[in-house]
Coordinates of N, CA and C in Angstrom, one line a residue:
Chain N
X1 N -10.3 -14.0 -12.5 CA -9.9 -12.7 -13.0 C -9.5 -11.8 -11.8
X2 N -8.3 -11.1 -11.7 CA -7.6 -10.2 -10.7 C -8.7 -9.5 -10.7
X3 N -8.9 -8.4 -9.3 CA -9.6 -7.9 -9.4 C -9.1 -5.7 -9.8
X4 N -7.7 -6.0 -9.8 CA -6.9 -4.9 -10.2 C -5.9 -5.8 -11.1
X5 N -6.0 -5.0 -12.4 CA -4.8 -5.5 -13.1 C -4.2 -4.4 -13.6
X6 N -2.5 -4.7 -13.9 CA -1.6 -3.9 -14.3 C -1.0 -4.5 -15.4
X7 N -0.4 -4.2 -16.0 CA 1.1 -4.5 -16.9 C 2.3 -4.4 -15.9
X8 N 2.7 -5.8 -15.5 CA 4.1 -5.6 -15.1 C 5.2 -4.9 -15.4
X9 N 5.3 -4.4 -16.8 CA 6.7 -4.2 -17.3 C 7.7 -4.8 -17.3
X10 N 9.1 -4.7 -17.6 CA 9.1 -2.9 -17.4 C 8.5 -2.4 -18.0
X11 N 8.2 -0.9 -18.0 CA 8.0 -0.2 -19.3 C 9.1 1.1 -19.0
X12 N 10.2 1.2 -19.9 CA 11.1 2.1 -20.1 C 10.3 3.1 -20.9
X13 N 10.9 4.2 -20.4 CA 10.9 5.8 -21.5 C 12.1 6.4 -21.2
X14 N 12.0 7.7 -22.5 CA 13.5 8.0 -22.1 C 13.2 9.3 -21.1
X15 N 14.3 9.9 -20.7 CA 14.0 11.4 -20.5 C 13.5 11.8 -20.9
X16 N 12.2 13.2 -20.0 CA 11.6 13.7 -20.9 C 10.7 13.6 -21.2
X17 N 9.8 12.3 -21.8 CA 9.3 11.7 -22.4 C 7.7 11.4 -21.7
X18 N 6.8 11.1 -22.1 CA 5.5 11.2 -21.0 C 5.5 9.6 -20.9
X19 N 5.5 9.1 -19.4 CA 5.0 7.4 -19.0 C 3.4 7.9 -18.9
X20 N 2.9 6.5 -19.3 CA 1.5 6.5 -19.5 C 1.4 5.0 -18.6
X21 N 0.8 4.9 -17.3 CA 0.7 3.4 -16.4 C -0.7 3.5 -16.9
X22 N -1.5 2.5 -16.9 CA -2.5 2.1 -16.9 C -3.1 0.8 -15.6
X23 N -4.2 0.5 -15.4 CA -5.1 0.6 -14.2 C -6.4 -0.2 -14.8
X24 N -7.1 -1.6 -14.7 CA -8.3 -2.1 -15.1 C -8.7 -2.8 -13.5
X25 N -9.9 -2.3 -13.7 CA -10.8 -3.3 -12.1 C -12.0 -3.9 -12.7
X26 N -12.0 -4.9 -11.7 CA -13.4 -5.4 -12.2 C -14.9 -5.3 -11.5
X27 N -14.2 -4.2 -10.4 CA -15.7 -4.4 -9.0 C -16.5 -2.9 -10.1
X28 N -18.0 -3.0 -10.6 CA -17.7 -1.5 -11.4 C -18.1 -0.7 -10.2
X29 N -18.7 -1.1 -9.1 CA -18.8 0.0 -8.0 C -18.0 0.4 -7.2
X30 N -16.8 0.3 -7.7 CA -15.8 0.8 -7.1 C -15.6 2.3 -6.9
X31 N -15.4 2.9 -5.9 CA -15.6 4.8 -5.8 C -14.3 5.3 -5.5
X32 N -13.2 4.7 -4.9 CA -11.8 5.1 -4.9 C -10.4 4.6 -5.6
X33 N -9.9 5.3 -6.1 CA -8.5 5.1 -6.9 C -7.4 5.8 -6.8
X34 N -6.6 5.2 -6.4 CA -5.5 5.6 -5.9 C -3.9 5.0 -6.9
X35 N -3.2 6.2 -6.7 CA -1.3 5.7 -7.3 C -0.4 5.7 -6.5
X36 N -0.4 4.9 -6.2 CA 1.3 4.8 -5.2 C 2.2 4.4 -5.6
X37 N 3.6 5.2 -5.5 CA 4.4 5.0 -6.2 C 5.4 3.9 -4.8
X38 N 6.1 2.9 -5.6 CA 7.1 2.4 -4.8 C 8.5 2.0 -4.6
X39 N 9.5 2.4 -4.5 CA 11.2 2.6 -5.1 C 11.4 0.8 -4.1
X40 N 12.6 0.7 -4.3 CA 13.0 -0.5 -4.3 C 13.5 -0.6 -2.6
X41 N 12.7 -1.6 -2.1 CA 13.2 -1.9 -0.8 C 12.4 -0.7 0.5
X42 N 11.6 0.3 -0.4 CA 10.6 1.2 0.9 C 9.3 0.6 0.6
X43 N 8.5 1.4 1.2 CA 7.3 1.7 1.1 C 6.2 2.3 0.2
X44 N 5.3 1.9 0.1 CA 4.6 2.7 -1.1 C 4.6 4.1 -0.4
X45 N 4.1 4.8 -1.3 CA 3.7 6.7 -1.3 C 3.2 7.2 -2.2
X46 N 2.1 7.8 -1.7 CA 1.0 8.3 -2.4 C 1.5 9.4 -3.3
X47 N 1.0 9.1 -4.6 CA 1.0 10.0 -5.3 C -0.2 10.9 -5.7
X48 N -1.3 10.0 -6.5 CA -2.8 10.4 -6.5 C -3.6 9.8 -6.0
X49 N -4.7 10.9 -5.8 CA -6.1 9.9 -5.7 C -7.3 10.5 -6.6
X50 N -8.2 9.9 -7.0 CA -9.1 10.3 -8.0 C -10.0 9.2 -7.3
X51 N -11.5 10.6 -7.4 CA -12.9 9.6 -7.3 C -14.1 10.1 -8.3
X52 N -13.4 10.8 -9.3 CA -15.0 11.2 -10.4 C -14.2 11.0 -11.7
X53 N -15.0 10.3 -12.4 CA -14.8 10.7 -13.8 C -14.2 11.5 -14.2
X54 N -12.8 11.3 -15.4 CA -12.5 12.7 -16.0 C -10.7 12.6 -15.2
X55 N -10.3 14.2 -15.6 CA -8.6 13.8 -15.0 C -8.5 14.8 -14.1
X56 N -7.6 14.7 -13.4 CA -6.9 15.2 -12.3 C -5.8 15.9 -12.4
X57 N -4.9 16.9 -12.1 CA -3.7 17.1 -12.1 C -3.2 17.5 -11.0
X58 N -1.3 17.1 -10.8 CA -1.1 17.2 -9.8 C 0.2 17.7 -10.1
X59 N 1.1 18.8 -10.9 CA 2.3 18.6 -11.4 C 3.0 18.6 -12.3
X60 N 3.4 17.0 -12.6 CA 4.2 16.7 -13.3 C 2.7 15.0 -14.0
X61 N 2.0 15.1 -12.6 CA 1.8 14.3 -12.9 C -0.4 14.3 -13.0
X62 N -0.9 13.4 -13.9 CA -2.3 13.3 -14.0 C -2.7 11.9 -14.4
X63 N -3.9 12.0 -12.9 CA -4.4 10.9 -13.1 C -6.2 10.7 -13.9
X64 N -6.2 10.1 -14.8 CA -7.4 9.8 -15.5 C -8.6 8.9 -15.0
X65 N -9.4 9.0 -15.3 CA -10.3 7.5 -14.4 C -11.7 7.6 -15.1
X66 N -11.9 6.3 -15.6 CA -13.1 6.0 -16.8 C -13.8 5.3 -15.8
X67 N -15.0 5.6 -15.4 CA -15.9 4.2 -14.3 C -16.6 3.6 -15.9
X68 N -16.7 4.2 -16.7 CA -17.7 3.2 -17.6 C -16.8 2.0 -17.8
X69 N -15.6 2.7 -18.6 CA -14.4 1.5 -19.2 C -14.0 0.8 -18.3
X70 N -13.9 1.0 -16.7 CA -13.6 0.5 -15.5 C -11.9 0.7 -15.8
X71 N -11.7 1.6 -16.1 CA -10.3 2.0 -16.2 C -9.3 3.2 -15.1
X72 N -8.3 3.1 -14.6 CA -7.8 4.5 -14.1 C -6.4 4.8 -15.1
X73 N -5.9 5.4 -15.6 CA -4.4 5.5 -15.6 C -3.5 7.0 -14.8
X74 N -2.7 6.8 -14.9 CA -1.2 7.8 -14.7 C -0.4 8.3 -15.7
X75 N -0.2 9.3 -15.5 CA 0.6 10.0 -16.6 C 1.8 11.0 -16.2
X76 N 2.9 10.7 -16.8 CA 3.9 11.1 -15.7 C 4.8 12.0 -17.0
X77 N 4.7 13.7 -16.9 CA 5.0 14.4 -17.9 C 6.6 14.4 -17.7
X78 N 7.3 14.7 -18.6 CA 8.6 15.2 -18.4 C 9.3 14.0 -17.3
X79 N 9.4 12.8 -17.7 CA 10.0 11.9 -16.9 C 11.1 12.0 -16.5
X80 N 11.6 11.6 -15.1 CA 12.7 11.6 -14.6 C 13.4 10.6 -14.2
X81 N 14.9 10.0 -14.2 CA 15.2 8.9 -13.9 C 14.9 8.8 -12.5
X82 N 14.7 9.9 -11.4 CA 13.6 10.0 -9.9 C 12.8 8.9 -10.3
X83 N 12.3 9.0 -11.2 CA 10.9 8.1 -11.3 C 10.1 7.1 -11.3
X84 N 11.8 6.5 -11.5 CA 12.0 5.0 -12.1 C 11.4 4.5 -10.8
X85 N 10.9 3.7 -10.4 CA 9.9 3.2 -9.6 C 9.0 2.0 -9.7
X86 N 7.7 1.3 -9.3 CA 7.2 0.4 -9.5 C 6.0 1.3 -8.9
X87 N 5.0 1.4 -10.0 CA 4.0 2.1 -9.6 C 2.5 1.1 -8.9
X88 N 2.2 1.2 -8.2 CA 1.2 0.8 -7.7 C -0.5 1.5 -7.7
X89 N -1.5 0.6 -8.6 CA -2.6 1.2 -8.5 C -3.5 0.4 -7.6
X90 N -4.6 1.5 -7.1 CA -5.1 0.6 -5.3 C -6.7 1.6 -5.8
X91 N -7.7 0.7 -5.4 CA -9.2 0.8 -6.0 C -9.6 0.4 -4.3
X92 N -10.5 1.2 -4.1 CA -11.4 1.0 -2.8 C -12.8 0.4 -3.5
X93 N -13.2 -1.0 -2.8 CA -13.8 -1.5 -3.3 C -15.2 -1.3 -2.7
X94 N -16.7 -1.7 -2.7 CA -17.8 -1.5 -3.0 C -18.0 -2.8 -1.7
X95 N -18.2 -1.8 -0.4 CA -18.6 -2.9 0.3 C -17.3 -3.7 0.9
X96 N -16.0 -2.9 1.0 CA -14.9 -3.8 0.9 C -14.5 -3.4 2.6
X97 N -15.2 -2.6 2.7 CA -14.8 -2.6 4.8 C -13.6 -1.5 5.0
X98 N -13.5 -0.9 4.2 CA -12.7 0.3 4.0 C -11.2 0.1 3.5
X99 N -11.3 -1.1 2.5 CA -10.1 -1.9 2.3 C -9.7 -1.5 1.0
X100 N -8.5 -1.4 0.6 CA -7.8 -1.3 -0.8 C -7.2 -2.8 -1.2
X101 N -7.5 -2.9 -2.0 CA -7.2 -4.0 -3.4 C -6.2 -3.1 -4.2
X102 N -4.7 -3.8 -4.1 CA -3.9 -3.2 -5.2 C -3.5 -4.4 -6.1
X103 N -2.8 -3.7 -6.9 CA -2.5 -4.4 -8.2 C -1.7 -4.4 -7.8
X104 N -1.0 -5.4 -8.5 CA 0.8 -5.9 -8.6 C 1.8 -4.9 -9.1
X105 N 1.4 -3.9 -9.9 CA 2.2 -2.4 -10.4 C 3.0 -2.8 -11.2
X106 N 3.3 -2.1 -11.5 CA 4.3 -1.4 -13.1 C 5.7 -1.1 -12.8
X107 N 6.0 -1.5 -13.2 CA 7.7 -0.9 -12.9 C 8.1 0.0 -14.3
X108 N 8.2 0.8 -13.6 CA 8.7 1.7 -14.8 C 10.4 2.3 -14.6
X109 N 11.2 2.4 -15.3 CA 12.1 3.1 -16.0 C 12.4 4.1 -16.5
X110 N 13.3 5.1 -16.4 CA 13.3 6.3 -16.9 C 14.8 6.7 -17.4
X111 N 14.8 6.2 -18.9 CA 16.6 6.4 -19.3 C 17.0 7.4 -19.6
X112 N 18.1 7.5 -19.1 CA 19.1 8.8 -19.9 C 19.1 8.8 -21.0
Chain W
X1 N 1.8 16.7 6.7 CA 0.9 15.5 7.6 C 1.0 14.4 6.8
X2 N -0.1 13.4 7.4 CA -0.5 12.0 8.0 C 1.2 11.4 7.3
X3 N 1.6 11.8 8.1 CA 3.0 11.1 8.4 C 2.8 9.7 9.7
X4 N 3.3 8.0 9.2 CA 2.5 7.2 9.6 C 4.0 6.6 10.0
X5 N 4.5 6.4 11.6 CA 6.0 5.7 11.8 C 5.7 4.0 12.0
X6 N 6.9 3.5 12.0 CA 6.8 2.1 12.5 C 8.4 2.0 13.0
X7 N 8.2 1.1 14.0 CA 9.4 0.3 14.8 C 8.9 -0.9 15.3
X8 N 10.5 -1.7 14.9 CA 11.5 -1.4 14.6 C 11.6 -1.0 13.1
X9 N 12.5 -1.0 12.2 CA 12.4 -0.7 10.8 C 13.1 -1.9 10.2
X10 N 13.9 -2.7 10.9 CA 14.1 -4.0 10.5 C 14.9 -5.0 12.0
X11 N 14.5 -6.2 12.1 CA 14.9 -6.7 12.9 C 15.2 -8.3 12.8
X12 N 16.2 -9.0 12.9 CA 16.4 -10.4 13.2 C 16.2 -11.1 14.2
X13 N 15.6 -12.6 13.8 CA 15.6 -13.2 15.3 C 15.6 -14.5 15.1
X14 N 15.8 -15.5 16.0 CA 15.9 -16.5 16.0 C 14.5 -17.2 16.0
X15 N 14.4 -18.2 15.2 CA 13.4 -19.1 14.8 C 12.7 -19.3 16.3
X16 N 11.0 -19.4 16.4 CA 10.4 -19.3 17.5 C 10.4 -18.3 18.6
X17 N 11.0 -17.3 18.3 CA 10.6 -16.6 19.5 C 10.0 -15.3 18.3
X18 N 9.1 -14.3 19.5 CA 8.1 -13.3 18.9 C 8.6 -12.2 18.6
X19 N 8.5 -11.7 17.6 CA 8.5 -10.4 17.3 C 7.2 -9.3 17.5
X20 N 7.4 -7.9 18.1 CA 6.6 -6.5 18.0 C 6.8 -6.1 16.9
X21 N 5.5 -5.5 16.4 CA 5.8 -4.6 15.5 C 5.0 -3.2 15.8
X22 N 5.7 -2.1 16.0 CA 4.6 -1.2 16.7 C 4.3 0.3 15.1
X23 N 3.3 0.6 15.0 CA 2.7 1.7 13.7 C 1.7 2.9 14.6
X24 N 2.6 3.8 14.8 CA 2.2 4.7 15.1 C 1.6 6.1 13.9
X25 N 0.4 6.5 14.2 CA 0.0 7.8 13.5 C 0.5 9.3 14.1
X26 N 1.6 9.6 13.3 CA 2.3 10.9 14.6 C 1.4 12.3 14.4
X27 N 0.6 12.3 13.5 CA -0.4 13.8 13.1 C -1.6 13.4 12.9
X28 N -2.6 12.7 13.1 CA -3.5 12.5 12.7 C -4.3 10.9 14.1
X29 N -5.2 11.1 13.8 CA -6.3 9.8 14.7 C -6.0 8.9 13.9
X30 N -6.1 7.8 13.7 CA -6.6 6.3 13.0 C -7.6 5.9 13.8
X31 N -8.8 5.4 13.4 CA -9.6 4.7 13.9 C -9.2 2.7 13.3
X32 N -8.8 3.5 11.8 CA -8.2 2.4 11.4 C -6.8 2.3 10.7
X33 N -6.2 1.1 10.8 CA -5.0 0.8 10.8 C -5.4 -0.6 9.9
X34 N -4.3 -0.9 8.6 CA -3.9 -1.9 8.1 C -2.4 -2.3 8.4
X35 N -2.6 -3.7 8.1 CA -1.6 -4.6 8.1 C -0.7 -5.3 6.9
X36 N 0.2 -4.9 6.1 CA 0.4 -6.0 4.8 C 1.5 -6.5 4.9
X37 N 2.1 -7.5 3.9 CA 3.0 -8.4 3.8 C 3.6 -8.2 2.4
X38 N 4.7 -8.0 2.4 CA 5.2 -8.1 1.0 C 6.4 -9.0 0.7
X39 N 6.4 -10.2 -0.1 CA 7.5 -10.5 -0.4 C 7.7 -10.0 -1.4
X40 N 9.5 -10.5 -1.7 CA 10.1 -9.8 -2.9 C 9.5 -10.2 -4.0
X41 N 10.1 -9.0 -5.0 CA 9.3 -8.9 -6.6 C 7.5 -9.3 -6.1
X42 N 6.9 -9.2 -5.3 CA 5.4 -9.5 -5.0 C 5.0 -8.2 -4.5
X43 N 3.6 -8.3 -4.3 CA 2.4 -6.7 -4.4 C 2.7 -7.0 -2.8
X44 N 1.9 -6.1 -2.5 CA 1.1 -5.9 -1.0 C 0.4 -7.1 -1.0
X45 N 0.1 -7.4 0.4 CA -0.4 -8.6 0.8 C -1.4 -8.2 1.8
X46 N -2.5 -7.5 1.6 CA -3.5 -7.4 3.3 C -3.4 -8.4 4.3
X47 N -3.1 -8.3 5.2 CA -2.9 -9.5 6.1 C -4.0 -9.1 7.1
X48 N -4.3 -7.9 7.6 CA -5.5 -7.8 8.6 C -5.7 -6.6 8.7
X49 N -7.2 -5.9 9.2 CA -7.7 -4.5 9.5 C -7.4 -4.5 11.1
X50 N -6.9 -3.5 11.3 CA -7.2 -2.7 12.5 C -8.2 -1.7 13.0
X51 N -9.0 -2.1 14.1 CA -9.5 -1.3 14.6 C -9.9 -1.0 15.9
X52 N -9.5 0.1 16.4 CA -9.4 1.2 17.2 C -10.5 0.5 18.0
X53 N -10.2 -0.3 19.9 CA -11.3 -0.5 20.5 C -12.0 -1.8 20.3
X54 N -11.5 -2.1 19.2 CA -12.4 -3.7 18.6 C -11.3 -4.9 18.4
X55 N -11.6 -6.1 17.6 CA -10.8 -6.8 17.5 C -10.5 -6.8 15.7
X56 N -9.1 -7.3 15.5 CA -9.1 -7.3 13.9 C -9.5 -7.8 13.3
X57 N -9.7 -7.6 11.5 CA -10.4 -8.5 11.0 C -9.2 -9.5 10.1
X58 N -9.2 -10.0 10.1 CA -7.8 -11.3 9.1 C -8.2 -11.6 8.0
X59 N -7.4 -11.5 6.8 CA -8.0 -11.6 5.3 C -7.8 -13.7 5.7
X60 N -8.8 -13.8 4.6 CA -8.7 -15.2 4.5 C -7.3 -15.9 4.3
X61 N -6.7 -16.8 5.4 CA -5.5 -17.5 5.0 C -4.2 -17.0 6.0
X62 N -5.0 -15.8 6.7 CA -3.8 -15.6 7.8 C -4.1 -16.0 9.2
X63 N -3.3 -16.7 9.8 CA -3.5 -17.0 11.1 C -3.3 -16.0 12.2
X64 N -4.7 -16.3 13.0 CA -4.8 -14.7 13.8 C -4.2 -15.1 15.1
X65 N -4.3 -16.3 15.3 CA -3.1 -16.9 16.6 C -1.8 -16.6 16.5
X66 N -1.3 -16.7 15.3 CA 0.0 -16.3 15.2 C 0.4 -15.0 14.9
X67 N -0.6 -14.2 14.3 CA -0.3 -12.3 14.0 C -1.2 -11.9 14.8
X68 N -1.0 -11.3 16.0 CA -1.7 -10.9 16.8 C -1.6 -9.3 16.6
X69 N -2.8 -8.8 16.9 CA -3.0 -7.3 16.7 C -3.7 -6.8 17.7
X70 N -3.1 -5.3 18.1 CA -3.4 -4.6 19.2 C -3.6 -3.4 18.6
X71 N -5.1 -2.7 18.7 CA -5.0 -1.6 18.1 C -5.3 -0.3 19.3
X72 N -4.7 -0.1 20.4 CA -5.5 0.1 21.8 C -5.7 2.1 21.9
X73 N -5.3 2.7 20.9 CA -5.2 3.7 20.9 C -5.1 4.4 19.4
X74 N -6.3 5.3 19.2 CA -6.1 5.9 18.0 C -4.5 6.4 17.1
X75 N -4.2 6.4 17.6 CA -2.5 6.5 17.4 C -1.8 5.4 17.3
X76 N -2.3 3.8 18.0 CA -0.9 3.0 17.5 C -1.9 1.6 17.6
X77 N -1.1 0.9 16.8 CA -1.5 -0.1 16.2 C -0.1 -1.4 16.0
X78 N -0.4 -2.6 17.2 CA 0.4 -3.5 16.8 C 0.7 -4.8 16.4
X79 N 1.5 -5.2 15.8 CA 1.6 -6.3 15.1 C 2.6 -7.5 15.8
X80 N 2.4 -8.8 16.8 CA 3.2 -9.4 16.8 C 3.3 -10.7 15.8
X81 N 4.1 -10.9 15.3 CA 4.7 -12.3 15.2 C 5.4 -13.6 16.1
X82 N 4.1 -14.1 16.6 CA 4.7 -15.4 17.2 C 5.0 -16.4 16.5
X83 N 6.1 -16.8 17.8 CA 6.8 -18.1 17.3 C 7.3 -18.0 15.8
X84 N 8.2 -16.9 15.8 CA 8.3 -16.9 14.2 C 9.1 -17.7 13.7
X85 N 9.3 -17.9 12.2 CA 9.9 -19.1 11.8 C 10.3 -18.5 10.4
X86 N 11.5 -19.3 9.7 CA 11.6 -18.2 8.6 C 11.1 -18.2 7.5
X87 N 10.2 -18.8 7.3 CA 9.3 -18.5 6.4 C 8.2 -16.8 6.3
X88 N 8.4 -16.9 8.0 CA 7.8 -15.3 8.2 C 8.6 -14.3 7.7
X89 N 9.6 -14.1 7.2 CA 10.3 -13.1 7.4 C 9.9 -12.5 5.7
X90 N 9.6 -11.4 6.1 CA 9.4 -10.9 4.9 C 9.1 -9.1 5.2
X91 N 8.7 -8.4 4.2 CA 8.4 -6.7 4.7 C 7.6 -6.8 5.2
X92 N 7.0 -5.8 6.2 CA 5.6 -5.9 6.8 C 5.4 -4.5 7.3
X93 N 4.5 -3.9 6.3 CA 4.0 -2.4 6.3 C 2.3 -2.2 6.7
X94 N 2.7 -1.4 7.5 CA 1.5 -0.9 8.1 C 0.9 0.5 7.4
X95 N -0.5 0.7 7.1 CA -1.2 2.2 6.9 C -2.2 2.5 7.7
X96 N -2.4 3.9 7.8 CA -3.2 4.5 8.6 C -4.5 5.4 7.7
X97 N -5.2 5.0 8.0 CA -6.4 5.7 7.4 C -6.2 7.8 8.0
X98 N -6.7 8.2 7.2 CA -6.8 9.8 7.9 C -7.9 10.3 7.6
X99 N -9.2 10.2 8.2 CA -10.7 10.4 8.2 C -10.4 12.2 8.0
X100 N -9.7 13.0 8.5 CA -9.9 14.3 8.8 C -10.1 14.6 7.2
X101 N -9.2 14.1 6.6 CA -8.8 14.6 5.0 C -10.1 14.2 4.2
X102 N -9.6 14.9 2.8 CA -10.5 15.1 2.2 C -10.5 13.5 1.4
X103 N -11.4 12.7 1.1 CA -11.2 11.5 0.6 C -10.6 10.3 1.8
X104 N -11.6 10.1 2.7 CA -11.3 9.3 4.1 C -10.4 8.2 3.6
X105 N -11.0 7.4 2.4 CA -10.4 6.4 2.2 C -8.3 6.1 2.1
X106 N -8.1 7.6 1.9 CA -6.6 7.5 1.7 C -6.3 6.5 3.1
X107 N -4.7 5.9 2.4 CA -4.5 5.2 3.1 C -3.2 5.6 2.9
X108 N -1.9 5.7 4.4 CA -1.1 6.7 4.4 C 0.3 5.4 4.8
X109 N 0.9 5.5 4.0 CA 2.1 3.8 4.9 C 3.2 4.0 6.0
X110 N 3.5 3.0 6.2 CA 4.7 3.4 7.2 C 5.5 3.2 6.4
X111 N 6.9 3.5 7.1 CA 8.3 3.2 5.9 C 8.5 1.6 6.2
X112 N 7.3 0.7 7.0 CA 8.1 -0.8 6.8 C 9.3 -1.2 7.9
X113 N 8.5 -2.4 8.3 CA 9.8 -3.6 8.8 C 9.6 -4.4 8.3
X114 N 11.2 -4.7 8.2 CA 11.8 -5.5 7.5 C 12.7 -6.7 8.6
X115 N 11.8 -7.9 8.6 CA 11.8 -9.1 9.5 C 12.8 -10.3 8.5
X116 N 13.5 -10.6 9.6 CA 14.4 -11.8 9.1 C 15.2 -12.9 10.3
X117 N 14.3 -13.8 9.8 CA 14.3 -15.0 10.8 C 15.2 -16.1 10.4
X118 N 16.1 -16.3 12.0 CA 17.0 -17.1 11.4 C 16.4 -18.9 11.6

């Protein structure tokens, strides 16, 4: 079992429209969660971070995070084809040496 | 802030000889510095921790004779590739931790080199 999993995608939306990425871990002591967004051929870049139960907002955009469900997700209002991107979720793990574990990310889409 | 540089930002070389890779923190300390690997369509790859004064630590499966790391100053953090070969060649992004901020764990990237061995 990964210990961060995503949905590859794609997952397309149109303009406009709310992207919803989702986020499962399996460490449940995990205390950090992070979104990094990544365009094609750079670097990741931070978008959020969440460490308590409950949601966040930042924008355009809000991150959610269930420690029961062992869940995070992203929510991206009023999408932009900017957006289109490969989203990356990263969980600081429990005893991990101050290390992030990311998932493989989402590639998302954003159509005209 | 925690704006995190790297040089070169891409570089070619000929099979066996070493590449630097240097990750500087231009606004902020690192005490720690990571190391990842990415090939195409693939995630991040941790390849080693940096730390500030100590020696690295290497995720299981990377050779620490051949990615050597220098972390000799809170500000910079380096990565050589010896004897590289092309199978090395791939992204290789560096982050910097920023203890000042709120939520230490953030982890802040460089924009990436991009290695290609002939």
């Amino acid at each position: 079992q990964k210990e961060v999993e995503q949905n590859s995608g794609p997952l397309s939306v149109p303009e406009g429209a709310i992207a919803s990425l989702n986020c499962t871990y399996s460490d449940r002591g995990s205390q950090s969660f992070f979104w990094y967004r990544q365009y094609s051929g750079k670097s990741p870049e931070l978008i959020m971070s969440i460490y308590s139960n409950g949601d966040k907002e930042d924008g355009r955009f809000t991150a959610q995070l269930n420690k029961a469900s062992q869940y995070v997700s992203l929510l991206i209002r009023d999408s932009q084809p900017s957006d289109s991107a490969t989203y990356l979720c990263a969980v600081g793990l429990t005893g991990g040496g101050n290390k992030l574990t990311f998932g493989t990310g989402t590639q998302l889409k954003v159509e005209l | 802030g925690a704006v995190v540089s790297q040089h070169p930002s891409w570089v070619i070389c000929k099979s066996g000889t070493s590449v630097k890779i240097e990750c500087r923190s231009l606004d902020f300390q690192a005490t720690t510095m990571f190391w990842y690997r990415q090939f195409p369509k693939q995630s991040l790859m941790l390849m080693a921790t940096s730390n500030e004064g100590s020696k690295a630590t290497y995720e299981q499966g990377v050779e620490k004779d051949k990615f050597l790391i220098n972390h000799a100053s809170l500000t910079l953090s380096t990565l050589t590739v010896t004897s590289a070969h092309p199978e090395d060649s791939s992204f290789y992004i560096c982050s910097a931790r920023d203890f000042s901020r709120t939520g230490g764990e953030t982890q802040y990237f460089g924009p990436g080199t991009r290695l290609l061995v002939l």
